[in-house]
């Protein structure tokens, strides 16, 4: 299958679903290890290794970039974002009442839902920006805002300290500003992650226009594709299922 630059691509890009499937498998392994370590007290060297950091980054970066790319394929990002954010809000209530020690206030689903809505609202503005400039600018802003957690914005010696009042309360926690009392077991604030999402949004034009290599539009591993197409469902149910299986295992082993 040869894609001609500028020629519309297929309605789905097989590799995106496969990439999503790989990220989901990594997430299942990661959360199973997390539950063993944090809830059941099993010592796992993974959580003090570089591999843990890289695995966590791969999972998060993958979901954010793929969701941004998918904006080019969606018929209504506004509707898609509202549904995802609604599901995320339901997860907040469930964790608050069932497992408060694992409360999720603004996790990856909250973030993705809001980002999809923002992408829909900013669509006319974003479409005026050349894709290469959009990708470069978004990457630059992502790097500049990556130190928001430590109260700074910028790069290296050029970083500026943010006003302390931003961190005195938790009102702006969804932006990345909060004090020491804030807790969320899964936390992806808009800063810096929205700019990485925008990298995916601009990159999505290339995918949609058929300008990626031919393999990106082909299906190579059908099981991964099938898994990748149920990302939201898997994300919602995987933690309760993993916890239940581990609980039963430790009760009856």
mmCIF file of C-alpha atoms in Angstrom:
data_model
loop_
_atom_site.group_PDB
_atom_site.id
_atom_site.type_symbol
_atom_site.label_atom_id
_atom_site.label_comp_id
_atom_site.label_asym_id
_atom_site.label_seq_id
_atom_site.Cartn_x
_atom_site.Cartn_y
_atom_site.Cartn_z
ATOM 1 C CA UNK A 1 0.000 0.000 0.000
ATOM 2 C CA UNK A 2 1.700 3.204 -1.116
ATOM 3 C CA UNK A 3 0.506 6.526 0.222
ATOM 4 C CA UNK A 4 0.851 9.543 -2.012
ATOM 5 C CA UNK A 5 1.614 12.820 -0.182
ATOM 6 C CA UNK A 6 -1.516 14.908 -0.006
ATOM 7 C CA UNK A 7 -3.775 11.950 -0.724
ATOM 8 C CA UNK A 8 -6.416 11.367 1.986
ATOM 9 C CA UNK A 9 -5.519 8.435 4.216
ATOM 10 C CA UNK A 10 -7.768 5.580 5.247
ATOM 11 C CA UNK A 11 -10.420 6.248 7.875
ATOM 12 C CA UNK A 12 -8.151 4.516 10.418
ATOM 13 C CA UNK A 13 -4.379 4.209 10.622
ATOM 14 C CA UNK A 14 -3.599 0.664 11.727
ATOM 15 C CA UNK A 15 -0.334 1.537 13.428
ATOM 16 C CA UNK A 16 -2.050 4.070 15.700
ATOM 17 C CA UNK A 17 -4.287 1.335 17.109
ATOM 18 C CA UNK A 18 -1.269 -0.967 17.454
ATOM 19 C CA UNK A 19 0.708 1.749 19.211
ATOM 20 C CA UNK A 20 -2.245 2.320 21.515
ATOM 21 C CA UNK A 21 -2.472 -1.427 22.154
ATOM 22 C CA UNK A 22 1.210 -1.592 23.122
ATOM 23 C CA UNK A 23 0.745 1.373 25.479
ATOM 24 C CA UNK A 24 -2.253 -0.369 27.062
ATOM 25 C CA UNK A 25 -0.290 -3.578 27.640
ATOM 26 C CA UNK A 26 2.505 -1.575 29.237
ATOM 27 C CA UNK A 27 -0.076 0.199 31.407
ATOM 28 C CA UNK A 28 -1.534 -3.131 32.585
ATOM 29 C CA UNK A 29 1.914 -4.371 33.597
ATOM 30 C CA UNK A 30 2.780 -1.064 35.240
ATOM 31 C CA UNK A 31 -0.429 -0.858 37.293
ATOM 32 C CA UNK A 32 -0.252 -4.518 38.301
ATOM 33 C CA UNK A 33 3.245 -3.864 39.657
ATOM 34 C CA UNK A 34 2.045 -0.636 41.297
ATOM 35 C CA UNK A 35 -0.792 -2.427 43.098
ATOM 36 C CA UNK A 36 1.558 -5.169 44.262
ATOM 37 C CA UNK A 37 3.967 -2.558 45.602
ATOM 38 C CA UNK A 38 1.665 0.164 46.981
ATOM 39 C CA UNK A 39 -1.357 -1.859 48.144
ATOM 40 C CA UNK A 40 -0.113 -5.385 48.861
ATOM 41 C CA UNK A 41 3.362 -4.447 50.083
ATOM 42 C CA UNK A 42 5.338 -6.612 47.682
ATOM 43 C CA UNK A 43 8.874 -5.198 47.193
ATOM 44 C CA UNK A 44 9.448 -4.531 43.510
ATOM 45 C CA UNK A 45 12.829 -3.092 42.394
ATOM 46 C CA UNK A 46 11.088 -1.671 39.321
ATOM 47 C CA UNK A 47 9.942 1.388 41.268
ATOM 48 C CA UNK A 48 13.469 2.569 41.989
ATOM 49 C CA UNK A 49 14.856 1.997 38.507
ATOM 50 C CA UNK A 50 15.315 4.042 35.363
ATOM 51 C CA UNK A 51 13.135 1.490 33.576
ATOM 52 C CA UNK A 52 10.170 2.526 35.743
ATOM 53 C CA UNK A 53 10.583 6.173 34.777
ATOM 54 C CA UNK A 54 10.943 5.355 31.079
ATOM 55 C CA UNK A 55 7.948 2.999 31.134
ATOM 56 C CA UNK A 56 5.786 5.616 32.850
ATOM 57 C CA UNK A 57 6.851 8.275 30.346
ATOM 58 C CA UNK A 58 6.242 5.982 27.362
ATOM 59 C CA UNK A 59 2.694 5.195 28.520
ATOM 60 C CA UNK A 60 1.766 8.812 29.249
ATOM 61 C CA UNK A 61 3.411 10.293 26.155
ATOM 62 C CA UNK A 62 1.818 7.640 23.937
ATOM 63 C CA UNK A 63 -1.750 8.210 25.129
ATOM 64 C CA UNK A 64 -1.402 11.986 24.880
ATOM 65 C CA UNK A 65 0.191 12.043 21.421
ATOM 66 C CA UNK A 66 -2.205 9.456 19.979
ATOM 67 C CA UNK A 67 -5.229 11.306 21.373
ATOM 68 C CA UNK A 68 -3.940 14.509 19.805
ATOM 69 C CA UNK A 69 -3.431 12.797 16.456
ATOM 70 C CA UNK A 70 -6.927 11.288 16.680
ATOM 71 C CA UNK A 71 -8.401 14.802 16.748
ATOM 72 C CA UNK A 72 -7.802 14.943 12.986
ATOM 73 C CA UNK A 73 -9.921 11.812 12.522
ATOM 74 C CA UNK A 74 -12.752 12.687 14.903
ATOM 75 C CA UNK A 75 -16.065 14.030 13.626
ATOM 76 C CA UNK A 76 -16.678 15.938 16.854
ATOM 77 C CA UNK A 77 -13.862 16.522 19.328
ATOM 78 C CA UNK A 78 -16.248 18.542 21.453
ATOM 79 C CA UNK A 79 -18.582 15.575 21.913
ATOM 80 C CA UNK A 80 -15.695 13.130 22.295
ATOM 81 C CA UNK A 81 -14.079 15.325 24.927
ATOM 82 C CA UNK A 82 -17.321 15.745 26.878
ATOM 83 C CA UNK A 83 -17.846 11.965 26.989
ATOM 84 C CA UNK A 84 -14.273 11.279 28.116
ATOM 85 C CA UNK A 85 -14.413 13.992 30.776
ATOM 86 C CA UNK A 86 -17.770 12.668 31.978
ATOM 87 C CA UNK A 87 -16.284 9.191 32.418
ATOM 88 C CA UNK A 88 -13.281 10.685 34.209
ATOM 89 C CA UNK A 89 -15.561 12.580 36.588
ATOM 90 C CA UNK A 90 -17.383 9.342 37.365
ATOM 91 C CA UNK A 91 -14.006 7.756 38.186
ATOM 92 C CA UNK A 92 -13.307 10.605 40.612
ATOM 93 C CA UNK A 93 -16.518 9.884 42.513
ATOM 94 C CA UNK A 94 -15.924 6.134 42.508
ATOM 95 C CA UNK A 95 -12.368 6.427 43.830
ATOM 96 C CA UNK A 96 -13.476 9.017 46.412
ATOM 97 C CA UNK A 97 -16.040 6.657 47.936
ATOM 98 C CA UNK A 98 -14.574 3.216 47.258
ATOM 99 C CA UNK A 99 -10.783 3.768 47.416
ATOM 100 C CA UNK A 100 -10.083 7.275 48.778
ATOM 101 C CA UNK A 101 -6.400 6.406 49.154
ATOM 102 C CA UNK A 102 -6.321 6.097 45.343
ATOM 103 C CA UNK A 103 -8.378 9.246 44.647
ATOM 104 C CA UNK A 104 -8.087 10.557 41.080
ATOM 105 C CA UNK A 105 -8.697 14.295 40.861
ATOM 106 C CA UNK A 106 -7.267 15.200 37.449
ATOM 107 C CA UNK A 107 -5.902 12.064 35.858
ATOM 108 C CA UNK A 108 -5.105 11.335 32.250
ATOM 109 C CA UNK A 109 -8.786 10.890 31.296
ATOM 110 C CA UNK A 110 -9.724 14.266 32.819
ATOM 111 C CA UNK A 111 -6.816 15.823 30.978
ATOM 112 C CA UNK A 112 -7.618 14.201 27.632
ATOM 113 C CA UNK A 113 -11.289 15.146 27.873
ATOM 114 C CA UNK A 114 -10.504 18.806 28.561
ATOM 115 C CA UNK A 115 -7.797 18.834 25.879
ATOM 116 C CA UNK A 116 -10.200 17.486 23.250
ATOM 117 C CA UNK A 117 -12.712 20.180 24.160
ATOM 118 C CA UNK A 118 -10.033 22.880 23.956
ATOM 119 C CA UNK A 119 -8.847 21.522 20.611
ATOM 120 C CA UNK A 120 -12.408 21.777 19.290
ATOM 121 C CA UNK A 121 -12.841 25.333 20.583
ATOM 122 C CA UNK A 122 -9.446 26.417 19.198
ATOM 123 C CA UNK A 123 -9.823 24.575 15.882
ATOM 124 C CA UNK A 124 -10.186 27.644 13.642
ATOM 125 C CA UNK A 125 -7.138 29.261 15.281
ATOM 126 C CA UNK A 126 -4.967 26.138 15.154
ATOM 127 C CA UNK A 127 -5.769 25.518 11.485
ATOM 128 C CA UNK A 128 -4.140 28.847 10.586
ATOM 129 C CA UNK A 129 -0.790 27.708 12.018
ATOM 130 C CA UNK A 130 1.521 25.741 9.654
ATOM 131 C CA UNK A 131 1.934 22.215 11.024
ATOM 132 C CA UNK A 132 5.742 22.433 11.294
ATOM 133 C CA UNK A 133 5.504 25.692 13.240
ATOM 134 C CA UNK A 134 2.760 24.239 15.407
ATOM 135 C CA UNK A 135 4.833 21.160 16.277
ATOM 136 C CA UNK A 136 8.006 23.154 16.962
ATOM 137 C CA UNK A 137 6.187 25.791 19.002
ATOM 138 C CA UNK A 138 4.214 23.231 21.011
ATOM 139 C CA UNK A 139 7.366 21.235 21.793
ATOM 140 C CA UNK A 140 9.124 24.418 22.903
ATOM 141 C CA UNK A 141 6.247 25.394 25.193
ATOM 142 C CA UNK A 142 6.051 21.840 26.555
ATOM 143 C CA UNK A 143 9.724 21.955 27.514
ATOM 144 C CA UNK A 144 9.387 25.466 28.979
ATOM 145 C CA UNK A 145 6.429 24.506 31.176
ATOM 146 C CA UNK A 146 7.747 21.105 32.262
ATOM 147 C CA UNK A 147 9.237 22.680 35.405
ATOM 148 C CA UNK A 148 5.899 24.125 36.577
ATOM 149 C CA UNK A 149 5.858 21.459 39.314
ATOM 150 C CA UNK A 150 8.914 23.080 40.893
ATOM 151 C CA UNK A 151 7.490 26.592 40.622
ATOM 152 C CA UNK A 152 9.440 27.654 37.553
ATOM 153 C CA UNK A 153 8.836 28.218 33.863
ATOM 154 C CA UNK A 154 11.507 28.353 31.191
ATOM 155 C CA UNK A 155 14.701 26.495 30.324
ATOM 156 C CA UNK A 156 17.797 26.171 32.494
ATOM 157 C CA UNK A 157 19.272 29.442 33.699
ATOM 158 C CA UNK A 158 16.606 31.331 31.757
ATOM 159 C CA UNK A 159 13.804 29.854 33.879
ATOM 160 C CA UNK A 160 11.632 32.313 35.795
ATOM 161 C CA UNK A 161 10.128 31.674 39.223
ATOM 162 C CA UNK A 162 6.352 31.743 39.226
ATOM 163 C CA UNK A 163 4.468 33.884 41.788
ATOM 164 C CA UNK A 164 4.092 32.022 45.075
ATOM 165 C CA UNK A 165 0.383 32.848 45.361
ATOM 166 C CA UNK A 166 -0.311 30.373 42.530
ATOM 167 C CA UNK A 167 0.699 27.543 44.871
ATOM 168 C CA UNK A 168 -0.988 28.731 48.062
ATOM 169 C CA UNK A 169 -4.297 26.998 47.323
ATOM 170 C CA UNK A 170 -5.573 24.156 45.163
ATOM 171 C CA UNK A 171 -8.045 26.178 43.101
ATOM 172 C CA UNK A 172 -5.853 25.952 39.978
ATOM 173 C CA UNK A 173 -4.807 22.321 40.440
ATOM 174 C CA UNK A 174 -6.043 21.467 36.930
ATOM 175 C CA UNK A 175 -3.401 23.844 35.537
ATOM 176 C CA UNK A 176 -0.612 22.355 37.639
ATOM 177 C CA UNK A 177 -0.646 24.857 40.509
ATOM 178 C CA UNK A 178 -1.299 23.403 43.974
ATOM 179 C CA UNK A 179 0.080 23.218 47.491
ATOM 180 C CA UNK A 180 1.411 20.260 49.468
ATOM 181 C CA UNK A 181 -2.071 19.170 50.609
ATOM 182 C CA UNK A 182 -3.180 18.266 47.080
ATOM 183 C CA UNK A 183 -3.269 14.587 46.150
ATOM 184 C CA UNK A 184 -4.238 12.654 43.052
ATOM 185 C CA UNK A 185 -3.046 9.112 42.393
ATOM 186 C CA UNK A 186 -3.088 9.908 38.672
ATOM 187 C CA UNK A 187 -2.236 13.505 37.784
ATOM 188 C CA UNK A 188 -1.908 15.133 34.359
ATOM 189 C CA UNK A 189 -2.514 18.904 34.635
ATOM 190 C CA UNK A 190 -2.912 21.071 31.554
ATOM 191 C CA UNK A 191 0.577 22.479 32.104
ATOM 192 C CA UNK A 192 2.752 21.173 30.601
ATOM 193 C CA UNK A 193 0.800 18.295 29.061
ATOM 194 C CA UNK A 194 -1.601 20.289 26.862
ATOM 195 C CA UNK A 195 1.324 21.409 24.732
ATOM 196 C CA UNK A 196 2.343 17.777 24.138
ATOM 197 C CA UNK A 197 -1.270 17.101 23.173
ATOM 198 C CA UNK A 198 -1.006 19.947 20.642
ATOM 199 C CA UNK A 199 2.071 18.286 19.149
ATOM 200 C CA UNK A 200 -0.216 15.351 18.394
ATOM 201 C CA UNK A 201 -2.930 17.659 17.026
ATOM 202 C CA UNK A 202 -0.543 19.248 14.513
ATOM 203 C CA UNK A 203 1.099 15.900 13.693
ATOM 204 C CA UNK A 204 -2.389 14.516 13.041
ATOM 205 C CA UNK A 205 -2.634 16.587 9.865
ATOM 206 C CA UNK A 206 0.228 14.565 8.383
ATOM 207 C CA UNK A 207 -1.459 11.303 9.317
ATOM 208 C CA UNK A 208 -4.845 12.354 7.985
ATOM 209 C CA UNK A 209 -3.410 13.621 4.689
ATOM 210 C CA UNK A 210 -1.661 10.311 3.980
ATOM 211 C CA UNK A 211 1.848 11.739 4.339
ATOM 212 C CA UNK A 212 3.159 9.166 6.796
ATOM 213 C CA UNK A 213 5.071 6.066 5.574
ATOM 214 C CA UNK A 214 2.866 3.304 4.170
ATOM 215 C CA UNK A 215 3.340 1.011 7.214
ATOM 216 C CA UNK A 216 1.551 3.568 9.399
ATOM 217 C CA UNK A 217 -1.735 2.860 7.609
ATOM 218 C CA UNK A 218 -1.405 -0.920 7.563
ATOM 219 C CA UNK A 219 -2.393 -3.506 10.173
ATOM 220 C CA UNK A 220 0.486 -5.690 11.339
ATOM 221 C CA UNK A 221 -0.691 -7.280 14.606
ATOM 222 C CA UNK A 222 -4.512 -7.642 14.656
ATOM 223 C CA UNK A 223 -4.777 -8.436 18.416
ATOM 224 C CA UNK A 224 -3.027 -5.165 19.245
ATOM 225 C CA UNK A 225 -5.365 -3.305 16.903
ATOM 226 C CA UNK A 226 -8.402 -4.883 18.579
ATOM 227 C CA UNK A 227 -7.080 -3.948 22.013
ATOM 228 C CA UNK A 228 -6.218 -0.401 20.935
ATOM 229 C CA UNK A 229 -9.761 0.256 19.736
ATOM 230 C CA UNK A 230 -11.124 -0.238 23.274
ATOM 231 C CA UNK A 231 -8.728 2.093 25.060
ATOM 232 C CA UNK A 232 -11.297 3.903 27.200
ATOM 233 C CA UNK A 233 -13.053 0.712 28.286
ATOM 234 C CA UNK A 234 -9.774 -0.992 29.188
ATOM 235 C CA UNK A 235 -8.591 2.082 31.075
ATOM 236 C CA UNK A 236 -11.778 2.291 33.136
ATOM 237 C CA UNK A 237 -12.031 -1.377 34.122
ATOM 238 C CA UNK A 238 -8.416 -2.498 34.332
ATOM 239 C CA UNK A 239 -7.605 -1.232 37.832
ATOM 240 C CA UNK A 240 -10.648 -2.790 39.580
ATOM 241 C CA UNK A 241 -10.046 -6.056 37.724
ATOM 242 C CA UNK A 242 -6.335 -6.122 38.569
ATOM 243 C CA UNK A 243 -7.037 -5.281 42.219
ATOM 244 C CA UNK A 244 -9.730 -7.976 42.482
ATOM 245 C CA UNK A 245 -7.490 -10.634 40.920
ATOM 246 C CA UNK A 246 -4.606 -9.749 43.220
ATOM 247 C CA UNK A 247 -6.891 -9.663 46.264
ATOM 248 C CA UNK A 248 -8.246 -13.127 45.477
ATOM 249 C CA UNK A 249 -4.720 -14.405 44.854
ATOM 250 C CA UNK A 250 -3.415 -13.192 48.226
ATOM 251 C CA UNK A 251 -6.508 -14.479 50.035
ATOM 252 C CA UNK A 252 -6.397 -18.015 48.681
ATOM 253 C CA UNK A 253 -2.831 -18.743 47.693
#
